[in-house]
Amino acid sequence: MDITTDTPVLVTGATGYVAGWLVKELLEAGLTVHAAVRNPNDASKLGHLNEISRRAPGTIRYFKADLLNPGSYAQAMEGCSIVFHTASPFTVNVKDPQRQLIDPAVKGTRNVLETAKDSDCVERVVVTSSCAAIYTDAIDCHAAPGGVLTEEVWNETASLSYQPYSYSKTLAEKEAWKIASGQSRFKLVTVNPSLVVGPALSKKPTSESFNIVRQMGDGTMKQGAPKLGIGAVDVRDLAKAHVAAAFSPDAEGRYIVSAYNTNLLEIGKTLIEKYGDAYPIPRNSLPKWIVWMVGPIVSGISRKFVENNVNVKWKADNSKGKRVLGITYRPLQESMEDMFEQMIQTGMFRK
Ligand code: NAP
């Protein structure tokens, strides 16, 4: 993908797992990246970005901004033609979903996009949405036309009390389209990834992706893993998809960015060949009735979630992204091995 701009570009949530690889792509292409972060003085969160910028031809500049602080992205957006809005909390263990998930996702999207609308420079906004804005449970695939999730489908089943993370992403993306439709300043494109896997650039990743994969090596899944229908994509391929969404002249609308229609057990099994002797990688399918019985006690998942996801096939159509954005996907085994190796090296499995 040719990156064609002389102006700076803004990345919100630049400290994040997904954003790290995106910033790397942009710096390596020689761009000036305005990195909006909550705390520009937190060296522990910026070390990897500084390291990349030292080696790359581009330049990184930090700006302090918070999703919940209206107007706080204005300075970071000055002179930028492209805004990548990646910042949004990705965590599932929350006590107060409204405050911890919905508010930052929705008010944050409003904050960033309203500032873009009022700017005199922004031409395109790429929002990191999610497949979670398309579906809540694998069973939703079966209700979709032809049994397959496409960019036409919207999540209609998440709520504040059921899968609030998915609800936050749905409301945030709807807010983005609402703001975009009432203006002509910028074009909006969304990327909608499934579960993101692959190595992190930062040494202390906070993304929920790491909690999920950690359980495949720390013994949580030694008896097996449920065949929980899900999609997966490599973080490096996702970063390239963001770049294509920003710079491809034909990009419009939503893009499902998901390499494989798979399930939790199959994802875990990609680790057996290399790590199966040394780590308690899941090998067997946990029967649905067992997950139904113990899931709520052991991992806090609801029986409704088990019912709607375990042994339910997940299917999404990723052809639009391949066709229009030229997205290519690496093998899942490569993504998982690279991620797991890094988790070992950084001591994530040390007791
Ligand atoms: P992550 O590493 O936890 O990144 C989240 C980012 O959001 C961090 O930079 C965080 O900043 C920032 N953030 C959170 N609350 C904020 C606030 N109030 N103000 C400003 N910044 C705030 O998670 P990730 O996996 O990279 O997620 C990035 C995006 O990808 C999110 O929009 C997520 O919904 C989406 N996504 C992720 C996946 C996945 O499987 N990982 C799948 C689909 C979509 P701090 O460093 O300051 O906390």
XYZ file of C-alpha atoms and ligand atoms in Angstrom:
399
model
C 0.000 0.000 0.000
C 1.421 3.392 -1.034
C 1.297 5.793 1.859
C 0.637 9.163 0.335
C 0.666 12.103 2.671
C 3.050 14.870 3.675
C 0.975 15.816 6.685
C 1.121 14.260 10.139
C -1.356 11.544 11.096
C -2.960 11.029 14.501
C -3.167 7.719 16.340
C -5.354 7.717 19.480
C -4.517 5.147 22.159
C -0.991 4.873 20.752
C 0.190 2.876 23.793
C -2.158 -0.015 22.891
C -1.422 -3.472 21.502
C -3.080 -2.879 18.127
C -1.893 0.733 17.889
C 1.758 -0.239 18.477
C 2.010 -2.123 15.204
C 0.103 0.601 13.386
C 2.468 3.297 14.664
C 5.376 1.097 13.526
C 3.951 0.843 9.992
C 3.495 4.615 9.848
C 6.934 5.490 11.227
C 8.595 3.020 8.891
C 6.804 4.720 5.996
C 8.452 7.969 7.088
C 5.361 9.728 8.433
C 5.100 12.084 11.355
C 2.863 10.376 13.896
C 0.977 12.375 16.488
C 0.587 9.820 19.258
C -2.268 10.671 21.632
C -1.725 9.009 25.001
C -3.160 9.427 28.461
C 0.195 10.030 30.067
C 3.094 11.211 27.876
C 5.384 11.051 30.937
C 4.883 7.329 31.515
C 8.168 6.067 30.069
C 7.190 2.427 30.737
C 4.332 2.704 28.219
C 6.249 4.610 25.557
C 9.610 2.796 25.502
C 8.713 0.514 22.587
C 7.386 3.424 20.506
C 10.540 5.475 21.145
C 12.649 2.463 20.193
C 10.788 2.060 16.870
C 11.013 5.756 16.090
C 14.767 5.746 16.750
C 15.223 3.193 13.971
C 12.537 4.365 11.533
C 12.617 7.358 9.182
C 9.423 8.845 10.639
C 8.962 11.079 13.674
C 6.777 10.544 16.722
C 5.285 13.362 18.803
C 3.302 12.731 21.965
C 0.153 14.543 23.002
C -1.777 14.189 26.224
C -5.436 13.291 25.663
C -8.208 11.398 27.383
C -11.329 9.974 25.771
C -13.444 11.417 28.570
C -11.985 14.881 28.315
C -13.851 16.857 25.595
C -11.556 18.763 23.267
C -8.445 17.019 24.530
C -7.564 15.652 21.063
C -7.642 19.061 19.358
C -3.969 19.834 19.761
C -2.915 16.338 18.662
C -5.113 16.634 15.553
C -3.658 19.955 14.391
C -2.440 19.623 10.797
C -3.372 15.920 10.525
C -5.055 14.612 7.375
C -5.751 11.170 8.822
C -7.038 10.174 12.254
C -6.736 6.561 13.419
C -9.062 6.203 16.391
C -7.989 3.016 18.161
C -8.395 4.035 21.821
C -11.138 2.178 23.666
C -10.964 -0.052 26.729
C -10.746 -3.762 25.828
C -11.374 -5.671 29.007
C -14.136 -8.031 30.061
C -13.764 -8.072 33.863
C -15.585 -4.909 34.819
C -17.685 -3.967 37.833
C -19.302 -0.869 36.361
C -19.738 -1.412 32.595
C -21.280 2.005 31.991
C -18.343 3.857 33.516
C -15.536 1.479 32.521
C -16.622 0.530 28.989
C -19.569 2.404 27.518
C -18.608 5.948 28.528
C -15.013 5.866 27.278
C -16.022 4.051 24.075
C -18.996 6.234 23.143
C -18.051 9.612 24.612
C -14.501 9.040 23.377
C -15.646 8.368 19.811
C -17.839 11.468 19.946
C -14.966 13.494 21.346
C -12.477 12.438 18.644
C -14.879 12.614 15.686
C -16.438 15.942 16.681
C -12.943 17.406 16.872
C -12.175 15.962 13.422
C -15.398 17.457 12.073
C -14.478 20.903 13.372
C -10.909 20.694 12.070
C -9.677 22.293 8.857
C -7.367 19.406 7.941
C -8.778 15.918 8.600
C -9.804 14.091 5.419
C -10.258 10.557 6.666
C -11.016 8.936 10.004
C -10.327 5.231 10.487
C -12.087 3.865 13.553
C -10.948 0.583 15.091
C -14.320 -0.981 15.690
C -14.707 -4.725 16.171
C -16.566 -7.802 15.048
C -18.168 -7.250 18.466
C -20.141 -4.456 16.799
C -21.473 -7.095 14.381
C -22.323 -9.971 16.736
C -22.380 -10.909 20.422
C -22.580 -14.703 20.390
C -21.547 -17.254 17.785
C -25.210 -18.188 17.540
C -25.842 -14.737 16.000
C -24.052 -16.032 12.874
C -26.907 -18.446 12.361
C -29.432 -15.618 12.437
C -27.414 -13.637 9.862
C -28.394 -13.927 6.181
C -26.898 -17.160 4.801
C -25.517 -18.000 8.260
C -22.532 -15.688 7.705
C -21.598 -12.366 9.315
C -20.995 -9.592 6.800
C -20.473 -5.843 7.018
C -24.252 -5.451 6.625
C -24.921 -7.058 9.989
C -25.152 -5.125 13.280
C -24.996 -6.446 16.801
C -28.527 -6.408 18.197
C -28.083 -8.739 21.152
C -25.480 -7.164 23.480
C -26.618 -4.939 26.342
C -25.326 -3.227 29.456
C -25.940 -6.417 31.398
C -24.953 -8.985 28.737
C -21.520 -8.773 27.055
C -21.092 -5.032 27.760
C -17.775 -4.835 25.888
C -19.594 -5.832 22.687
C -22.295 -3.313 23.558
C -19.672 -0.571 23.996
C -18.181 -1.279 20.565
C -21.618 -1.357 18.934
C -22.735 1.947 20.444
C -19.372 3.566 19.674
C -19.407 2.547 16.016
C -23.019 3.678 15.621
C -22.044 7.023 17.125
C -19.173 7.274 14.621
C -21.475 6.687 11.640
C -24.017 9.147 13.012
C -21.427 11.917 13.269
C -19.902 11.048 9.887
C -23.251 11.144 8.106
C -23.988 14.714 9.111
C -20.833 16.334 7.718
C -18.562 16.526 4.674
C -15.223 17.280 6.363
C -13.959 13.666 6.499
C -14.676 10.211 5.161
C -15.174 7.502 7.778
C -13.883 3.947 7.350
C -14.128 1.322 10.085
C -12.062 -1.811 10.539
C -13.864 -4.574 12.434
C -11.365 -7.160 13.657
C -12.173 -10.458 15.346
C -9.972 -11.673 18.237
C -6.524 -10.176 17.690
C -3.520 -12.427 18.315
C 0.215 -12.168 17.651
C 3.129 -10.569 19.503
C 2.997 -7.204 21.247
C 5.561 -4.487 20.785
C 5.262 -3.282 24.363
C 6.665 -5.417 27.183
C 3.537 -5.052 29.322
C 0.502 -5.462 27.068
C -2.862 -4.730 28.717
C -5.140 -6.023 25.951
C -7.622 -8.777 26.859
C -6.070 -10.813 24.008
C -3.197 -11.707 26.349
C -5.467 -12.923 29.153
C -7.176 -15.263 26.705
C -3.949 -16.718 25.292
C -2.299 -16.861 28.750
C -4.955 -19.377 29.812
C -3.751 -21.687 27.052
C -0.344 -21.998 28.725
C -0.889 -21.469 32.448
C -2.833 -24.653 33.127
C -6.327 -23.131 33.121
C -7.141 -25.173 30.026
C -5.088 -28.307 30.787
C -8.227 -30.480 30.791
C -9.229 -29.027 27.446
C -10.819 -25.959 25.913
C -14.373 -25.404 24.780
C -15.105 -25.332 21.081
C -16.244 -21.764 21.424
C -16.873 -20.323 17.977
C -14.754 -17.268 17.258
C -12.674 -15.537 14.572
C -8.979 -14.595 14.819
C -6.567 -12.250 13.090
C -2.889 -11.365 13.470
C -2.129 -7.942 14.940
C 0.460 -7.228 12.204
C -2.033 -7.983 9.431
C -4.557 -5.794 11.247
C -2.086 -2.890 11.329
C -1.654 -3.171 7.554
C -5.441 -3.229 7.166
C -5.651 0.076 9.061
C -3.072 1.610 6.720
C -4.993 0.404 3.672
C -8.254 1.730 5.142
C -6.599 5.133 5.470
C -4.785 5.395 2.165
C -6.751 3.308 -0.299
C -8.836 5.706 -2.450
C -11.618 3.108 -2.787
C -12.001 2.357 0.916
C -15.518 2.995 2.197
C -17.774 1.685 4.940
C -16.962 -1.178 7.275
C -14.380 -3.939 6.838
C -14.422 -7.260 8.639
C -10.757 -8.017 9.352
C -10.656 -11.656 10.405
C -8.381 -14.324 8.993
C -10.012 -17.530 10.211
C -13.409 -18.859 11.192
C -12.346 -21.042 14.109
C -12.897 -21.799 17.811
C -10.989 -21.512 21.075
C -9.805 -25.133 21.080
C -8.469 -24.940 17.513
C -6.639 -21.713 18.350
C -5.049 -23.403 21.378
C -4.109 -26.488 19.385
C -1.883 -24.440 17.063
C 0.554 -24.346 20.028
C 0.842 -28.118 20.526
C 3.516 -28.773 17.919
C 6.035 -26.348 19.402
C 5.002 -26.014 23.053
C 2.896 -29.100 23.812
C 5.664 -30.920 25.705
C 6.562 -28.058 28.009
C 3.203 -26.341 28.593
C -0.317 -27.566 29.439
C -1.745 -26.578 26.065
C -5.415 -27.609 25.576
C -5.760 -30.739 23.444
C -9.310 -31.893 24.066
C -12.731 -30.437 23.591
C -14.426 -29.677 26.905
C -17.985 -31.016 26.747
C -20.602 -28.297 26.671
C -22.397 -29.611 29.774
C -19.190 -29.343 31.820
C -18.585 -25.779 30.669
C -22.248 -25.049 31.445
C -21.842 -26.460 34.960
C -18.456 -25.040 35.978
C -17.915 -22.066 33.631
C -19.955 -19.632 35.752
C -18.046 -20.672 38.899
C -14.516 -20.967 37.499
C -14.374 -18.198 34.908
C -17.441 -16.098 35.643
C -19.046 -16.690 32.243
C -22.833 -16.931 32.168
C -24.797 -20.032 31.209
C -26.445 -17.999 28.462
C -22.990 -17.315 27.028
C -22.087 -21.019 27.164
C -25.382 -21.944 25.535
C -24.917 -19.452 22.710
C -21.226 -20.010 21.971
C -19.889 -23.446 22.921
C -20.056 -25.936 20.023
C -21.565 -23.175 17.890
C -19.776 -22.472 14.594
C -18.638 -18.906 13.938
C -18.552 -17.714 10.362
C -17.696 -14.318 8.905
C -17.102 -13.194 5.331
C -13.754 -11.356 5.025
C -13.852 -11.010 1.240
C -14.575 -7.258 1.097
C -11.329 -6.436 2.912
C -9.300 -8.771 0.726
C -10.841 -7.383 -2.450
C -10.829 -3.647 -1.752
C -8.023 -3.213 0.776
C -5.799 -6.042 -0.486
C -5.576 -7.562 3.002
C -3.585 -10.799 3.244
C -3.511 -13.081 6.261
C -0.637 -15.102 7.685
C -1.160 -18.605 9.111
C -2.771 -18.725 12.563
C -0.032 -21.047 13.810
C 2.598 -18.400 13.050
C 0.617 -15.708 14.920
C 0.081 -17.925 17.938
C 3.647 -19.214 18.125
C 5.072 -15.694 17.869
C 2.706 -14.487 20.592
C 3.287 -17.437 22.909
C 7.059 -17.298 22.493
C 7.017 -13.660 23.471
C 4.835 -14.400 26.495
C 7.372 -17.021 27.624
C 10.327 -14.675 27.055
C 8.696 -11.837 28.998
C 7.914 -14.114 31.948
C 4.131 -14.176 31.627
C 4.023 -17.832 32.722
C 6.447 -17.429 35.625
C 4.834 -18.179 38.973
P -5.209 -2.184 24.573
O -3.828 -2.612 24.320
O -5.732 -2.321 25.974
O -5.375 -0.690 24.070
C -6.409 0.153 24.485
C -5.949 1.578 24.323
O -7.025 2.460 24.680
C -4.766 1.935 25.226
O -3.860 2.716 24.488
C -5.409 2.758 26.324
O -4.553 3.748 26.873
C -6.510 3.456 25.535
N -7.522 3.976 26.435
C -8.351 3.291 27.244
N -9.125 4.146 27.947
C -8.754 5.400 27.571
C -9.162 6.710 27.932
N -10.123 6.938 28.854
N -8.568 7.768 27.325
C -7.587 7.576 26.396
N -7.152 6.364 26.026
C -7.734 5.295 26.602
O -6.236 -2.995 23.665
P -6.186 -3.354 22.103
O -6.494 -4.788 22.000
O -4.968 -2.814 21.463
O -7.453 -2.549 21.578
C -7.332 -1.456 20.670
C -8.608 -1.313 19.896
O -8.844 -2.500 19.141
C -9.843 -1.097 20.778
O -10.686 -0.169 20.126
C -10.487 -2.478 20.790
O -11.867 -2.425 21.053
C -10.177 -2.937 19.374
N -10.257 -4.381 19.163
C -9.381 -5.216 19.810
C -9.479 -6.587 19.608
C -8.546 -7.574 20.280
O -8.789 -8.785 20.195
N -7.465 -7.112 20.916
C -10.466 -7.108 18.743
C -11.328 -6.218 18.094
C -11.204 -4.861 18.309
P -3.668 3.464 28.195
O -2.404 2.775 27.728
O -3.411 4.807 28.746
O -4.474 2.582 29.099
